PDB file of C-alpha atoms in Angstrom:
ATOM      1  CA  MET A 211       0.000   0.000   0.000  1.00  0.00           C
ATOM      2  CA  PHE A 212       2.773   2.438   0.892  1.00  0.00           C
ATOM      3  CA  ASN A 213       5.266   1.298  -1.730  1.00  0.00           C
ATOM      4  CA  LEU A 214       6.398   4.594  -3.227  1.00  0.00           C
ATOM      5  CA  ARG A 215       7.231   3.222  -6.656  1.00  0.00           C
ATOM      6  CA  ALA A 216       3.954   1.332  -6.940  1.00  0.00           C
ATOM      7  CA  ASN A 217       2.010   4.439  -5.936  1.00  0.00           C
ATOM      8  CA  LEU A 218       3.868   6.589  -8.455  1.00  0.00           C
ATOM      9  CA  ASP A 219       3.280   4.010 -11.181  1.00  0.00           C
ATOM     10  CA  TYR A 220      -0.435   4.022 -10.393  1.00  0.00           C
ATOM     11  CA  LEU A 221      -0.445   7.810 -10.368  1.00  0.00           C
ATOM     12  CA  ALA A 222       1.119   7.836 -13.837  1.00  0.00           C
ATOM     13  CA  ARG A 223      -1.753   5.657 -15.069  1.00  0.00           C
ATOM     14  CA  MET A 224      -4.156   8.185 -13.555  1.00  0.00           C
ATOM     15  CA  LYS A 225      -3.075  10.841 -16.067  1.00  0.00           C
ATOM     16  CA  PRO A 226      -6.354  10.849 -18.094  1.00  0.00           C
ATOM     17  CA  TYR A 227      -8.343  11.470 -14.911  1.00  0.00           C
ATOM     18  CA  LEU A 228      -5.949  14.175 -13.720  1.00  0.00           C
ATOM     19  CA  VAL A 229      -6.287  15.878 -17.103  1.00  0.00           C
ATOM     20  CA  MET A 230     -10.086  15.617 -16.897  1.00  0.00           C
ATOM     21  CA  SER A 231     -10.081  17.064 -13.366  1.00  0.00           C
ATOM     22  CA  THR A 232      -7.954  19.989 -14.489  1.00  0.00           C
ATOM     23  CA  MET A 233     -10.173  20.638 -17.512  1.00  0.00           C
ATOM     24  CA  LEU A 234     -13.364  20.588 -15.448  1.00  0.00           C
ATOM     25  CA  PHE A 235     -11.891  22.925 -12.836  1.00  0.00           C
ATOM     26  CA  PHE A 236     -10.648  25.523 -15.310  1.00  0.00           C
ATOM     27  CA  ALA A 237     -13.841  25.240 -17.346  1.00  0.00           C
ATOM     28  CA  GLY A 238     -15.608  26.198 -14.129  1.00  0.00           C
ATOM     29  CA  VAL A 239     -13.256  29.161 -13.653  1.00  0.00           C
ATOM     30  CA  ILE A 240     -14.118  30.452 -17.130  1.00  0.00           C
ATOM     31  CA  VAL A 241     -17.860  29.914 -16.704  1.00  0.00           C
ATOM     32  CA  GLY A 242     -17.900  31.536 -13.263  1.00  0.00           C
ATOM     33  CA  GLY A 243     -16.014  34.558 -14.501  1.00  0.00           C
ATOM     34  CA  THR A 244     -18.068  35.092 -17.656  1.00  0.00           C
ATOM     35  CA  ASN A 245     -21.648  33.938 -16.999  1.00  0.00           C
ATOM     36  CA  PRO A 246     -23.821  36.603 -15.276  1.00  0.00           C
ATOM     37  CA  SER A 247     -26.778  34.208 -14.968  1.00  0.00           C
ATOM     38  CA  LEU A 248     -24.902  32.292 -12.240  1.00  0.00           C
ATOM     39  CA  GLN A 249     -24.198  35.392 -10.171  1.00  0.00           C
ATOM     40  CA  ASP A 250     -26.850  34.803  -7.492  1.00  0.00           C
ATOM     41  CA  PHE A 251     -25.832  31.173  -6.991  1.00  0.00           C
ATOM     42  CA  LEU A 252     -22.124  31.973  -6.779  1.00  0.00           C
ATOM     43  CA  TYR A 253     -22.676  34.955  -4.502  1.00  0.00           C
ATOM     44  CA  GLY A 254     -24.556  32.615  -2.181  1.00  0.00           C
ATOM     45  CA  GLN A 255     -21.609  30.221  -2.173  1.00  0.00           C
ATOM     46  CA  LEU A 256     -19.240  33.059  -1.277  1.00  0.00           C
ATOM     47  CA  ALA A 257     -21.614  34.200   1.467  1.00  0.00           C
ATOM     48  CA  ALA A 258     -21.553  30.707   2.978  1.00  0.00           C
ATOM     49  CA  LEU A 259     -17.745  30.785   2.983  1.00  0.00           C
ATOM     50  CA  ALA A 260     -17.834  34.231   4.573  1.00  0.00           C
ATOM     51  CA  GLU A 261     -20.019  32.844   7.375  1.00  0.00           C
ATOM     52  CA  LEU A 262     -17.296  30.315   8.151  1.00  0.00           C
ATOM     53  CA  GLY A 263     -14.830  33.208   8.351  1.00  0.00           C
ATOM     54  CA  ASP A 264     -17.145  35.073  10.725  1.00  0.00           C
ATOM     55  CA  LEU A 265     -17.406  31.939  12.858  1.00  0.00           C
ATOM     56  CA  ALA A 266     -13.618  31.803  13.111  1.00  0.00           C
ATOM     57  CA  GLU A 267     -13.404  35.500  14.007  1.00  0.00           C
ATOM     58  CA  SER A 268     -15.803  34.991  16.909  1.00  0.00           C
ATOM     59  CA  ALA A 269     -13.657  32.230  18.420  1.00  0.00           C
ATOM     60  CA  GLU A 270     -11.289  32.752  21.347  1.00  0.00           C
ATOM     61  CA  ASN A 271      -8.321  32.057  19.058  1.00  0.00           C
ATOM     62  CA  PRO A 272      -9.395  33.243  15.566  1.00  0.00           C
ATOM     63  CA  GLY A 273      -6.168  32.154  13.851  1.00  0.00           C
ATOM     64  CA  LEU A 274      -6.394  28.589  15.114  1.00  0.00           C
ATOM     65  CA  ALA A 275     -10.139  28.452  14.451  1.00  0.00           C
ATOM     66  CA  PHE A 276      -9.611  29.699  10.902  1.00  0.00           C
ATOM     67  CA  PHE A 277      -6.978  27.009  10.322  1.00  0.00           C
ATOM     68  CA  LEU A 278      -9.153  24.214  11.731  1.00  0.00           C
ATOM     69  CA  ILE A 279     -12.226  25.270   9.740  1.00  0.00           C
ATOM     70  CA  ILE A 280     -10.286  25.451   6.484  1.00  0.00           C
ATOM     71  CA  PHE A 281      -8.397  22.219   7.067  1.00  0.00           C
ATOM     72  CA  PHE A 282     -11.329  20.052   8.157  1.00  0.00           C
ATOM     73  CA  ASN A 283     -13.690  21.527   5.547  1.00  0.00           C
ATOM     74  CA  ASN A 284     -11.239  20.760   2.731  1.00  0.00           C
ATOM     75  CA  THR A 285     -10.222  17.366   4.139  1.00  0.00           C
ATOM     76  CA  ILE A 286     -13.781  16.079   4.558  1.00  0.00           C
ATOM     77  CA  LYS A 287     -14.756  17.247   1.079  1.00  0.00           C
ATOM     78  CA  SER A 288     -11.669  15.659  -0.468  1.00  0.00           C
ATOM     79  CA  ALA A 289     -12.433  12.310   1.148  1.00  0.00           C
ATOM     80  CA  LEU A 290     -16.013  12.565  -0.064  1.00  0.00           C
ATOM     81  CA  VAL A 291     -15.071  13.332  -3.671  1.00  0.00           C
ATOM     82  CA  ILE A 292     -12.836  10.256  -3.786  1.00  0.00           C
ATOM     83  CA  TYR A 293     -15.292   7.699  -2.462  1.00  0.00           C
ATOM     84  CA  MET A 294     -18.560   9.296  -3.601  1.00  0.00           C
ATOM     85  CA  GLY A 295     -17.053   9.072  -7.044  1.00  0.00           C
ATOM     86  CA  ALA A 296     -18.736   5.659  -6.943  1.00  0.00           C
ATOM     87  CA  LEU A 297     -21.902   7.525  -7.997  1.00  0.00           C
ATOM     88  CA  PHE A 298     -20.638   7.475 -11.588  1.00  0.00           C
ATOM     89  CA  GLY A 299     -18.137  10.280 -10.931  1.00  0.00           C
ATOM     90  CA  ILE A 300     -20.925  12.865 -10.690  1.00  0.00           C
ATOM     91  CA  PHE A 301     -19.949  14.262  -7.284  1.00  0.00           C
ATOM     92  CA  PRO A 302     -16.280  15.031  -8.064  1.00  0.00           C
ATOM     93  CA  ALA A 303     -17.235  16.478 -11.459  1.00  0.00           C
ATOM     94  CA  ILE A 304     -19.764  18.871  -9.888  1.00  0.00           C
ATOM     95  CA  PHE A 305     -17.335  19.709  -7.085  1.00  0.00           C
ATOM     96  CA  LEU A 306     -14.625  20.680  -9.585  1.00  0.00           C
ATOM     97  CA  VAL A 307     -16.890  22.811 -11.745  1.00  0.00           C
ATOM     98  CA  VAL A 308     -18.563  24.622  -8.837  1.00  0.00           C
ATOM     99  CA  ASN A 309     -15.291  25.407  -7.067  1.00  0.00           C
ATOM    100  CA  GLY A 310     -13.804  26.610 -10.331  1.00  0.00           C
ATOM    101  CA  MET A 311     -16.841  28.828 -10.882  1.00  0.00           C
ATOM    102  CA  ILE A 312     -16.506  30.308  -7.395  1.00  0.00           C
ATOM    103  CA  LEU A 313     -12.862  31.175  -8.059  1.00  0.00           C
ATOM    104  CA  GLY A 314     -13.665  32.704 -11.443  1.00  0.00           C
ATOM    105  CA  TYR A 315     -16.570  34.685 -10.042  1.00  0.00           C
ATOM    106  CA  LEU A 316     -14.487  35.942  -7.115  1.00  0.00           C
ATOM    107  CA  TYR A 317     -11.823  37.193  -9.522  1.00  0.00           C
ATOM    108  CA  LYS A 318     -14.485  39.010 -11.547  1.00  0.00           C
ATOM    109  CA  LEU A 319     -16.152  40.440  -8.427  1.00  0.00           C
ATOM    110  CA  ILE A 320     -12.897  41.851  -7.072  1.00  0.00           C
ATOM    111  CA  GLY A 321     -12.194  43.510 -10.423  1.00  0.00           C
ATOM    112  CA  GLU A 322     -15.681  45.018 -10.565  1.00  0.00           C
ATOM    113  CA  GLN A 323     -15.086  46.605  -7.165  1.00  0.00           C
ATOM    114  CA  GLY A 324     -12.154  48.527  -8.603  1.00  0.00           C
ATOM    115  CA  GLU A 325      -9.467  46.414  -6.983  1.00  0.00           C
ATOM    116  CA  ASN A 326      -6.447  44.868  -8.681  1.00  0.00           C
ATOM    117  CA  ALA A 327      -7.790  41.317  -8.887  1.00  0.00           C
ATOM    118  CA  ALA A 328      -4.557  39.878 -10.279  1.00  0.00           C
ATOM    119  CA  LEU A 329      -2.500  41.310  -7.402  1.00  0.00           C
ATOM    120  CA  ILE A 330      -4.990  40.187  -4.756  1.00  0.00           C
ATOM    121  CA  PHE A 331      -5.030  36.675  -6.193  1.00  0.00           C
ATOM    122  CA  LEU A 332      -1.234  36.689  -6.366  1.00  0.00           C
ATOM    123  CA  LYS A 333      -1.023  37.517  -2.664  1.00  0.00           C
ATOM    124  CA  GLY A 334      -4.147  35.887  -1.256  1.00  0.00           C
ATOM    125  CA  VAL A 335      -4.759  32.792  -3.396  1.00  0.00           C
ATOM    126  CA  LEU A 336      -1.542  31.736  -5.119  1.00  0.00           C
ATOM    127  CA  PRO A 337       0.580  30.983  -1.989  1.00  0.00           C
ATOM    128  CA  HIS A 338      -1.784  28.298  -0.702  1.00  0.00           C
ATOM    129  CA  GLY A 339      -3.509  27.611  -4.029  1.00  0.00           C
ATOM    130  CA  ILE A 340      -0.397  26.088  -5.588  1.00  0.00           C
ATOM    131  CA  ILE A 341      -0.624  23.423  -2.863  1.00  0.00           C
ATOM    132  CA  GLU A 342      -4.364  23.159  -2.313  1.00  0.00           C
ATOM    133  CA  ILE A 343      -5.584  23.075  -5.918  1.00  0.00           C
ATOM    134  CA  PRO A 344      -3.335  20.179  -7.066  1.00  0.00           C
ATOM    135  CA  ALA A 345      -4.370  18.237  -3.943  1.00  0.00           C
ATOM    136  CA  VAL A 346      -8.049  18.750  -4.762  1.00  0.00           C
ATOM    137  CA  LEU A 347      -7.466  17.849  -8.408  1.00  0.00           C
ATOM    138  CA  LEU A 348      -5.789  14.613  -7.313  1.00  0.00           C
ATOM    139  CA  ALA A 349      -8.665  13.705  -4.991  1.00  0.00           C
ATOM    140  CA  CYS A 350     -11.201  14.394  -7.722  1.00  0.00           C
ATOM    141  CA  ALA A 351      -9.168  12.388 -10.242  1.00  0.00           C
ATOM    142  CA  PHE A 352      -9.481   9.371  -7.955  1.00  0.00           C
ATOM    143  CA  GLY A 353     -13.203  10.049  -7.655  1.00  0.00           C
ATOM    144  CA  LEU A 354     -13.557  10.147 -11.439  1.00  0.00           C
ATOM    145  CA  LYS A 355     -11.554   6.924 -11.684  1.00  0.00           C
ATOM    146  CA  PHE A 356     -13.938   5.283  -9.211  1.00  0.00           C
ATOM    147  CA  GLY A 357     -16.881   6.439 -11.290  1.00  0.00           C
ATOM    148  CA  ALA A 358     -15.303   5.014 -14.442  1.00  0.00           C
ATOM    149  CA  LEU A 359     -14.857   1.646 -12.701  1.00  0.00           C
ATOM    150  CA  VAL A 360     -18.535   1.630 -11.740  1.00  0.00           C
ATOM    151  CA  PHE A 361     -19.518   2.376 -15.336  1.00  0.00           C
ATOM    152  CA  ARG A 362     -17.330  -0.499 -16.492  1.00  0.00           C
ATOM    153  CA  SER A 363     -18.944  -2.776 -13.918  1.00  0.00           C
ATOM    154  CA  ILE A 364     -22.330  -2.070 -15.450  1.00  0.00           C
ATOM    155  CA  GLY A 365     -20.891  -2.832 -18.872  1.00  0.00           C
ATOM    156  CA  ALA A 366     -19.517  -6.080 -17.487  1.00  0.00           C
ATOM    157  CA  MET A 367     -23.090  -7.265 -16.948  1.00  0.00           C
ATOM    158  CA  PHE A 368     -23.427  -7.476 -20.711  1.00  0.00           C
ATOM    159  CA  ARG A 369     -19.855  -8.083 -21.770  1.00  0.00           C
ATOM    160  CA  ARG A 370     -17.175  -9.810 -19.735  1.00  0.00           C
ATOM    161  CA  GLN A 371     -14.276  -7.548 -18.725  1.00  0.00           C
ATOM    162  CA  PRO A 372     -11.333  -9.546 -17.359  1.00  0.00           C
ATOM    163  CA  GLY A 373      -9.262  -7.940 -14.632  1.00  0.00           C
ATOM    164  CA  LEU A 374     -11.975  -5.575 -13.367  1.00  0.00           C
ATOM    165  CA  ALA A 375     -11.839  -7.033  -9.850  1.00  0.00           C
ATOM    166  CA  ASN A 376      -8.085  -6.471  -9.798  1.00  0.00           C
ATOM    167  CA  GLU A 377      -8.617  -2.847 -10.845  1.00  0.00           C
ATOM    168  CA  TYR A 378     -11.030  -2.322  -7.958  1.00  0.00           C
ATOM    169  CA  GLU A 379      -8.500  -3.835  -5.561  1.00  0.00           C
ATOM    170  CA  ALA A 380      -5.729  -1.613  -6.924  1.00  0.00           C
ATOM    171  CA  PHE A 381      -7.961   1.456  -6.640  1.00  0.00           C
ATOM    172  CA  VAL A 382      -8.849   0.764  -3.015  1.00  0.00           C
ATOM    173  CA  ILE A 383      -5.205   0.101  -2.112  1.00  0.00           C
ATOM    174  CA  ARG A 384      -3.826   3.163  -3.915  1.00  0.00           C
ATOM    175  CA  SER A 385      -6.600   5.532  -2.835  1.00  0.00           C
ATOM    176  CA  VAL A 386      -5.509   5.305   0.806  1.00  0.00           C
ATOM    177  CA  PRO A 387      -1.970   6.704   0.400  1.00  0.00           C
ATOM    178  CA  ALA A 388      -3.395   9.192  -2.128  1.00  0.00           C
ATOM    179  CA  LEU A 389      -5.866  10.451   0.482  1.00  0.00           C
ATOM    180  CA  ILE A 390      -3.095  10.670   3.087  1.00  0.00           C
ATOM    181  CA  ALA A 391      -0.991  12.726   0.647  1.00  0.00           C
ATOM    182  CA  VAL A 392      -3.979  14.966  -0.096  1.00  0.00           C
ATOM    183  CA  VAL A 393      -4.656  15.508   3.616  1.00  0.00           C
ATOM    184  CA  ALA A 394      -0.987  16.338   4.262  1.00  0.00           C
ATOM    185  CA  ALA A 395      -0.976  18.839   1.385  1.00  0.00           C
ATOM    186  CA  LEU A 396      -4.231  20.403   2.615  1.00  0.00           C
ATOM    187  CA  MET A 397      -2.742  20.804   6.094  1.00  0.00           C
ATOM    188  CA  VAL A 398       0.260  22.669   4.661  1.00  0.00           C
ATOM    189  CA  ALA A 399      -2.061  24.746   2.468  1.00  0.00           C
ATOM    190  CA  ALA A 400      -4.222  25.659   5.478  1.00  0.00           C
ATOM    191  CA  VAL A 401      -1.128  26.768   7.410  1.00  0.00           C
ATOM    192  CA  VAL A 402      -0.009  28.912   4.469  1.00  0.00           C
ATOM    193  CA  GLU A 403      -3.507  30.356   3.972  1.00  0.00           C
ATOM    194  CA  THR A 404      -3.865  31.378   7.607  1.00  0.00           C
ATOM    195  CA  THR A 405      -0.359  32.821   7.923  1.00  0.00           C
ATOM    196  CA  LEU A 406       1.476  33.820   4.750  1.00  0.00           C
ATOM    197  CA  SER A 407      -1.594  34.633   2.654  1.00  0.00           C
ATOM    198  CA  VAL A 408      -3.102  36.727   5.455  1.00  0.00           C
ATOM    199  CA  TRP A 409       0.202  38.559   5.946  1.00  0.00           C
ATOM    200  CA  LEU A 410       0.598  39.274   2.230  1.00  0.00           C
ATOM    201  CA  LEU A 411      -2.955  40.605   1.924  1.00  0.00           C
ATOM    202  CA  ALA A 412      -2.319  42.941   4.844  1.00  0.00           C
ATOM    203  CA  LEU A 413       0.690  44.568   3.169  1.00  0.00           C
TER     204      LEU A 413
END
């Protein structure tokens, strides 16, 4: 399970799903930043995130609370997108598109308010985003892979597909170290977001 070479070999075979995850995410960014009809929905998503921030601010130790909220929120969702991918990959696909749309809409909203959106993103999103986004893409890629296996299982009812059971076994084995890696990356990203990103935005 924790054989580094075996995990890297499996990850290399995950390339189509990683590419699909990346495409769905950035498609969401474009749609969120260019489609006014989604404004109310996306504003509501941002408002929900803002409520989490307000909850952290009201805590005795806001910095620690902010870290814990971000870390556990991202970790739980990442675990869900991997294993709820069993529902034909629908959950991770929606998760990628919606989160991309939120990011695209936020960029547009900041620009409309007369701020330098590129600079704010450079200081407030990039430092932790370069860690967090790849981790989320990896989790969703595993979720999409799970969904593809379920689709193939349905096909196997009508046409025999040798080796499918072995693929399920490999997925289950390799998804565990993948989730651990994702959680570790999300922990680092949460630390960066609640320290470096906050400091840069305050400059």
